[in-house]
Amino acid sequence: MTTIQHMPISALQAQCECIIRSLGSDNKTAQRLAQMGILPGTHLHIIRVAPLGGTIEVSGNQGQNFALRQQEIAAMTCEPVAMPLTSELVIVGQTYRIRTLMGGKTFCQRMERSGMEEKERLQIQRTSTKLISVYLVDLNRQVELGGGEAKKIIIEVISNEPNR
Amino acid sequence: MNQTAKFYTIALAAIPNSGKTTLFNRLTGASQATGNWPGVSIEQKSGNFALGEYNITLIDLPGAYSLSPVTEEERIVRNYFLQSPPDIILNILDARNLYRGLGLTLQMALSGLPMAVAVNMIDEARRQGISFDLKVLSQHLGVPVIELSARTGEGIPDLKQDLYEVIKHPEKTRSPHISCPPLLEKAFIEITEAINQSGIDTRLDHTFLAMRLLEEDEQEQLINNDKVATLVQQWYRRLKQSLKTSVPVACANCRFNAARGLAMEVLHDQPVFEDQLTKQLDCILLHRFFGLPIFFLLMFLLFQGVYGLGAPLQELFSTGFEIAGNWLAGLALSLSWPIWLQSFLFDGLWQGISVVTSFFPIIALFFLFMSLIEDSGYMARAAFLMDRLMHWLGLDGKAFITILLGYGCNVPAIMGTRILTSSYSRILTMLLIPFTLCTARLQIFVFLTALFFSPLIAPWIILSLYVCSFGAVIIIGLILKLFRIGGSPEPFIMEIPPYRLPTLHSIGLRTWYELKDFFFRAATLIVAGVLIVWLLIHMPADVPPGSAATWAGQLGHMLEPVFYPLGIDWQETVALIFGFIAKEIVVGGLAVIYGGSDLAGQMSSHITPLQSISFMLFCLLYTPCIATIATIWSESRSIKITLLSLVSGLGIAWITSFVFYQSGLLFGFH
């Protein structure tokens, strides 16, 4: 199950990825994006947020790198496809798949020991500011993650799969 | 196309960041002419080169993503194509990413005009392991496609050969096919039919014209045929309802679907988009914590590079001019030319020319470093880092750099507004730069604060003046934003190009052209301005220059009621008139006006510290110098903007000094 929505600005963080469903109201921004080949169906991957915030660098799936303001993406309707585990877009109880682990070598090894590997499916059971508990569907295992760890785990939405 | 004519116009059209300028330079070399597109502050460049027996004028169109305009630049390109189609189109694609540019290429290929496509940056694409079959692209587009690298010069002879062939055999090209939703297709067919029947005389393909008309909001301006216009409007409304998106977006969708397919067919392997070096550099240069400190460090180096190196050179130039001037003056004296003529020649004309040339070193260094930053790709990063801050003033991040450089000298900074992407931010920035505290103003402040304040307080006064200048830039920025001067802002969507190594050739050429440009566009105005001020100070001929009896002195007395509330006497008013030439000569001007040997003593007995600050505030905010005004005029080509800058500077300076001086008096200072 996926949701098509206006992405809240606070969810537009680095490593978040979404598919544009509609460019939103017919303004200059929408026109400009369309003329650059950023059209409905384009995957947008947020590379980074500017140090002062407000502006983000994104890349489209045809290799266009560009900067724009968060509010301009928020005005479009987008379907989130990947996000950090800590993102507010994550829905408790839904099944996701781990896409990448963003940390260093030791971090990856530690995660792998607890079964958090790429392609592994998981469900978020409970989130709090400090501890996030996830349930690894295939291993039938419960894992507690710190907020700092969870931030480095990028998960992707699984579509058309039974929500177990 | 006229077969016998030997003169041909080729229009160079491409999306931004595809190496357009480099190719333009490569083809035209040193034969460029710059001007402005009619009515706007957007530069028009053209150059000449020979192709066999043909003389080619190459017109460099502004960067545009499509012929359906969003920005002012794109409107120019659209109008150019519809109103005065070139003989041949030269389009550029970026070899590293064909998809980006193919939308525009497809639009142009549909136009029915003879065309050639240059696939640029082939060397860099090869390094990234990209290989493709350009025959397929050529077949699809129906035009010759040449791979080249404008940077290294590879493939340029092939391009020239192909362009030559296109001129020799200008048979109508076969247009590429773009599939659209059936309803859109039907609209195109019907409108094309109407255009066929209307008997409109155009070299453009009628289907292309139909597409252009349907994607426009302002069709009436593009075609003066009521029947066609009505039909277009009917279809426009109908399509808008049934397509669920706007017509231009729907058309863009069709184009880019075709572009995606085409790019996939042409490329041998899966495209590689990532440039590892760029990725790694960005990790450092755009880092969350280190990004800004590195940026400020680079800005510091830039500032030091331009002005640290520029100031001594400037000194050298003006000393040279002084020596040469003195020598010539001695010659004139020995020939016993009339005194007024000597004064006119050496205090007026020579002074004017020396003001013009004194800008040469800093303008050269400015554009040397600016091109380095721009061509390397760091400019886009700087804009990204500073965007949040500048957005607040309604500007984009690149404006930060030009305003910052205004703190050295306003003239190159205003010339530098050309790097800004929209004419909106260009005009806004141009109006803000004159409020920066340039080094010439600093000279006055250093002299006066040392005179009126203890060494302990003086630096704080100068610091406060800097704060004042920042404040003025921010407040006036907000006011200009509020009143929408310069039109409406354009959307901020900025491509972040991969890093590239700039070439000496392009940097050198750019610097040379900027210098030439400055000389031809602004020099006459600067010299004229200096001469006017000379007249004011030296007329009538029989009184000592700068004294109360001269026109300037009389003007000073006349303006006394205006400046009295600011605590500025007629002597300082005359010095302010001197200041129009350049702020560097204000202190020297004061010496002439007071006419004694002990300027410091005379001034400190004549003026109170409060009055001196009021005077400095006025100096900070009013018109920086004639050269700045001349540059604003030559960059904006708008009398309105130039006058606005002049009037706003004087008005704001008066109000600020008035409020400061009067409240100072109220609080019991004197």
mmCIF file of N, CA and C in Angstrom, chain B residues 104-162:
data_model
loop_
_atom_site.group_PDB
_atom_site.id
_atom_site.type_symbol
_atom_site.label_atom_id
_atom_site.label_comp_id
_atom_site.label_asym_id
_atom_site.label_seq_id
_atom_site.Cartn_x
_atom_site.Cartn_y
_atom_site.Cartn_z
ATOM 1 N N LEU B 104 14.614 19.989 -26.269
ATOM 2 C CA LEU B 104 14.789 21.184 -27.106
ATOM 3 C C LEU B 104 15.196 20.786 -28.519
ATOM 4 N N THR B 105 16.098 19.799 -28.615
ATOM 5 C CA THR B 105 16.566 19.364 -29.934
ATOM 6 C C THR B 105 15.383 18.896 -30.784
ATOM 7 N N LEU B 106 14.484 18.132 -30.175
ATOM 8 C CA LEU B 106 13.321 17.637 -30.918
ATOM 9 C C LEU B 106 12.449 18.800 -31.372
ATOM 10 N N GLN B 107 12.233 19.758 -30.484
ATOM 11 C CA GLN B 107 11.437 20.928 -30.863
ATOM 12 C C GLN B 107 12.041 21.620 -32.079
ATOM 13 N N MET B 108 13.373 21.778 -32.036
ATOM 14 C CA MET B 108 14.026 22.510 -33.120
ATOM 15 C C MET B 108 14.035 21.703 -34.405
ATOM 16 N N ALA B 109 14.199 20.396 -34.265
ATOM 17 C CA ALA B 109 14.218 19.550 -35.455
ATOM 18 C C ALA B 109 12.865 19.585 -36.154
ATOM 19 N N LEU B 110 11.805 19.861 -35.389
ATOM 20 C CA LEU B 110 10.474 19.936 -35.977
ATOM 21 C C LEU B 110 10.248 21.237 -36.742
ATOM 22 N N SER B 111 11.133 22.212 -36.514
ATOM 23 C CA SER B 111 10.895 23.541 -37.075
ATOM 24 C C SER B 111 10.991 23.582 -38.588
ATOM 25 N N GLY B 112 11.636 22.579 -39.173
ATOM 26 C CA GLY B 112 11.768 22.574 -40.623
ATOM 27 C C GLY B 112 12.933 23.399 -41.127
ATOM 28 N N LEU B 113 13.659 24.055 -40.228
ATOM 29 C CA LEU B 113 14.839 24.822 -40.637
ATOM 30 C C LEU B 113 16.021 23.875 -40.749
ATOM 31 N N PRO B 114 16.960 24.186 -41.653
ATOM 32 C CA PRO B 114 18.169 23.363 -41.727
ATOM 33 C C PRO B 114 18.887 23.387 -40.386
ATOM 34 N N MET B 115 19.451 22.270 -39.996
ATOM 35 C CA MET B 115 19.985 22.192 -38.639
ATOM 36 C C MET B 115 21.127 21.204 -38.556
ATOM 37 N N ALA B 116 22.009 21.430 -37.602
ATOM 38 C CA ALA B 116 23.042 20.458 -37.267
ATOM 39 C C ALA B 116 23.091 20.344 -35.750
ATOM 40 N N VAL B 117 23.410 19.144 -35.273
ATOM 41 C CA VAL B 117 23.484 18.942 -33.832
ATOM 42 C C VAL B 117 24.920 18.587 -33.460
ATOM 43 N N ALA B 118 25.462 19.321 -32.495
ATOM 44 C CA ALA B 118 26.796 19.017 -32.001
ATOM 45 C C ALA B 118 26.657 18.304 -30.663
ATOM 46 N N VAL B 119 27.212 17.105 -30.567
ATOM 47 C CA VAL B 119 27.200 16.395 -29.291
ATOM 48 C C VAL B 119 28.509 16.749 -28.591
ATOM 49 N N ASN B 120 28.395 17.654 -27.652
ATOM 50 C CA ASN B 120 29.567 18.266 -27.025
ATOM 51 C C ASN B 120 30.066 17.462 -25.817
ATOM 52 N N MET B 121 31.264 17.758 -25.383
ATOM 53 C CA MET B 121 31.893 17.151 -24.200
ATOM 54 C C MET B 121 32.095 15.653 -24.394
ATOM 55 N N ILE B 122 32.412 15.298 -25.623
ATOM 56 C CA ILE B 122 32.597 13.888 -25.941
ATOM 57 C C ILE B 122 33.774 13.315 -25.156
ATOM 58 N N ASP B 123 34.793 14.160 -24.902
ATOM 59 C CA ASP B 123 35.964 13.663 -24.165
ATOM 60 C C ASP B 123 35.585 13.252 -22.748
ATOM 61 N N GLU B 124 34.748 14.077 -22.119
ATOM 62 C CA GLU B 124 34.363 13.739 -20.752
ATOM 63 C C GLU B 124 33.429 12.529 -20.713
ATOM 64 N N ALA B 125 32.570 12.444 -21.717
ATOM 65 C CA ALA B 125 31.671 11.296 -21.789
ATOM 66 C C ALA B 125 32.469 10.007 -21.932
ATOM 67 N N ARG B 126 33.509 10.062 -22.769
ATOM 68 C CA ARG B 126 34.350 8.881 -22.964
ATOM 69 C C ARG B 126 34.999 8.467 -21.654
ATOM 70 N N ARG B 127 35.454 9.483 -20.911
ATOM 71 C CA ARG B 127 36.095 9.176 -19.641
ATOM 72 C C ARG B 127 35.133 8.490 -18.692
ATOM 73 N N GLN B 128 33.869 8.843 -18.806
ATOM 74 C CA GLN B 128 32.871 8.188 -17.954
ATOM 75 C C GLN B 128 32.432 6.846 -18.540
ATOM 76 N N GLY B 129 33.013 6.464 -19.655
ATOM 77 C CA GLY B 129 32.697 5.168 -20.249
ATOM 78 C C GLY B 129 31.398 5.154 -21.029
ATOM 79 N N ILE B 130 30.960 6.314 -21.486
ATOM 80 C CA ILE B 130 29.728 6.367 -22.269
ATOM 81 C C ILE B 130 30.078 6.234 -23.746
ATOM 82 N N SER B 131 29.361 5.355 -24.435
ATOM 83 C CA SER B 131 29.564 5.294 -25.880
ATOM 84 C C SER B 131 28.207 5.209 -26.550
ATOM 85 N N PHE B 132 28.121 5.789 -27.739
ATOM 86 C CA PHE B 132 26.817 5.760 -28.397
ATOM 87 C C PHE B 132 26.920 5.697 -29.915
ATOM 88 N N ASP B 133 25.764 5.464 -30.513
ATOM 89 C CA ASP B 133 25.668 5.349 -31.955
ATOM 90 C C ASP B 133 24.955 6.595 -32.461
ATOM 91 N N LEU B 134 25.747 7.549 -32.940
ATOM 92 C CA LEU B 134 25.151 8.821 -33.325
ATOM 93 C C LEU B 134 24.425 8.749 -34.662
ATOM 94 N N LYS B 135 24.696 7.661 -35.425
ATOM 95 C CA LYS B 135 23.969 7.493 -36.692
ATOM 96 C C LYS B 135 22.486 7.365 -36.430
ATOM 97 N N VAL B 136 22.181 6.613 -35.373
ATOM 98 C CA VAL B 136 20.775 6.406 -35.018
ATOM 99 C C VAL B 136 20.128 7.746 -34.695
ATOM 100 N N LEU B 137 20.846 8.547 -33.940
ATOM 101 C CA LEU B 137 20.328 9.865 -33.551
ATOM 102 C C LEU B 137 20.108 10.726 -34.792
ATOM 103 N N SER B 138 21.083 10.685 -35.683
ATOM 104 C CA SER B 138 21.004 11.478 -36.898
ATOM 105 C C SER B 138 19.805 11.052 -37.743
ATOM 106 N N GLN B 139 19.600 9.725 -37.834
ATOM 107 C CA GLN B 139 18.472 9.236 -38.621
ATOM 108 C C GLN B 139 17.143 9.668 -38.018
ATOM 109 N N HIS B 140 17.062 9.569 -36.701
ATOM 110 C CA HIS B 140 15.815 9.921 -36.030
ATOM 111 C C HIS B 140 15.474 11.386 -36.178
ATOM 112 N N LEU B 141 16.507 12.217 -36.010
ATOM 113 C CA LEU B 141 16.254 13.652 -36.034
ATOM 114 C C LEU B 141 16.176 14.186 -37.461
ATOM 115 N N GLY B 142 16.760 13.444 -38.386
ATOM 116 C CA GLY B 142 16.761 13.905 -39.765
ATOM 117 C C GLY B 142 17.754 15.018 -40.018
ATOM 118 N N VAL B 143 18.755 15.141 -39.167
ATOM 119 C CA VAL B 143 19.775 16.188 -39.341
ATOM 120 C C VAL B 143 21.148 15.600 -39.045
ATOM 121 N N PRO B 144 22.222 16.219 -39.551
ATOM 122 C CA PRO B 144 23.553 15.704 -39.223
ATOM 123 C C PRO B 144 23.878 15.882 -37.738
ATOM 124 N N VAL B 145 24.558 14.879 -37.183
ATOM 125 C CA VAL B 145 24.961 14.931 -35.779
ATOM 126 C C VAL B 145 26.471 14.734 -35.725
ATOM 127 N N ILE B 146 27.163 15.638 -35.035
ATOM 128 C CA ILE B 146 28.624 15.572 -34.984
ATOM 129 C C ILE B 146 29.063 15.481 -33.534
ATOM 130 N N GLU B 147 29.953 14.537 -33.229
ATOM 131 C CA GLU B 147 30.472 14.505 -31.871
ATOM 132 C C GLU B 147 31.717 15.384 -31.805
ATOM 133 N N LEU B 148 31.832 16.150 -30.736
ATOM 134 C CA LEU B 148 32.980 17.044 -30.620
ATOM 135 C C LEU B 148 33.238 17.416 -29.162
ATOM 136 N N SER B 149 34.363 18.060 -28.960
ATOM 137 C CA SER B 149 34.647 18.646 -27.664
ATOM 138 C C SER B 149 35.071 20.088 -27.899
ATOM 139 N N ALA B 150 34.205 20.990 -27.519
ATOM 140 C CA ALA B 150 34.497 22.405 -27.752
ATOM 141 C C ALA B 150 35.703 22.838 -26.933
ATOM 142 N N ARG B 151 35.920 22.119 -25.834
ATOM 143 C CA ARG B 151 37.003 22.489 -24.929
ATOM 144 C C ARG B 151 38.368 22.172 -25.543
ATOM 145 N N THR B 152 38.482 20.980 -26.143
ATOM 146 C CA THR B 152 39.772 20.597 -26.707
ATOM 147 C C THR B 152 39.870 20.919 -28.194
ATOM 148 N N GLY B 153 38.724 21.151 -28.827
ATOM 149 C CA GLY B 153 38.755 21.460 -30.249
ATOM 150 C C GLY B 153 38.559 20.241 -31.129
ATOM 151 N N GLU B 154 38.464 19.080 -30.494
ATOM 152 C CA GLU B 154 38.249 17.841 -31.244
ATOM 153 C C GLU B 154 36.890 17.902 -31.963
ATOM 154 N N GLY B 155 36.883 17.522 -33.226
ATOM 155 C CA GLY B 155 35.619 17.437 -33.958
ATOM 156 C C GLY B 155 35.147 18.746 -34.561
ATOM 157 N N ILE B 156 35.835 19.839 -34.271
ATOM 158 C CA ILE B 156 35.391 21.131 -34.801
ATOM 159 C C ILE B 156 35.472 21.169 -36.344
ATOM 160 N N PRO B 157 36.572 20.639 -36.946
ATOM 161 C CA PRO B 157 36.600 20.619 -38.420
ATOM 162 C C PRO B 157 35.427 19.847 -39.012
ATOM 163 N N ASP B 158 35.056 18.726 -38.360
ATOM 164 C CA ASP B 158 33.918 17.941 -38.857
ATOM 165 C C ASP B 158 32.644 18.767 -38.807
ATOM 166 N N LEU B 159 32.482 19.511 -37.705
ATOM 167 C CA LEU B 159 31.292 20.340 -37.550
ATOM 168 C C LEU B 159 31.235 21.373 -38.672
ATOM 169 N N LYS B 160 32.372 22.003 -38.937
ATOM 170 C CA LYS B 160 32.408 23.030 -39.973
ATOM 171 C C LYS B 160 32.084 22.416 -41.330
ATOM 172 N N GLN B 161 32.640 21.217 -41.574
ATOM 173 C CA GLN B 161 32.381 20.519 -42.817
ATOM 174 C C GLN B 161 30.877 20.261 -42.967
ATOM 175 N N ASP B 162 30.268 19.780 -41.902
ATOM 176 C CA ASP B 162 28.843 19.450 -41.957
ATOM 177 C C ASP B 162 27.986 20.700 -42.131
#
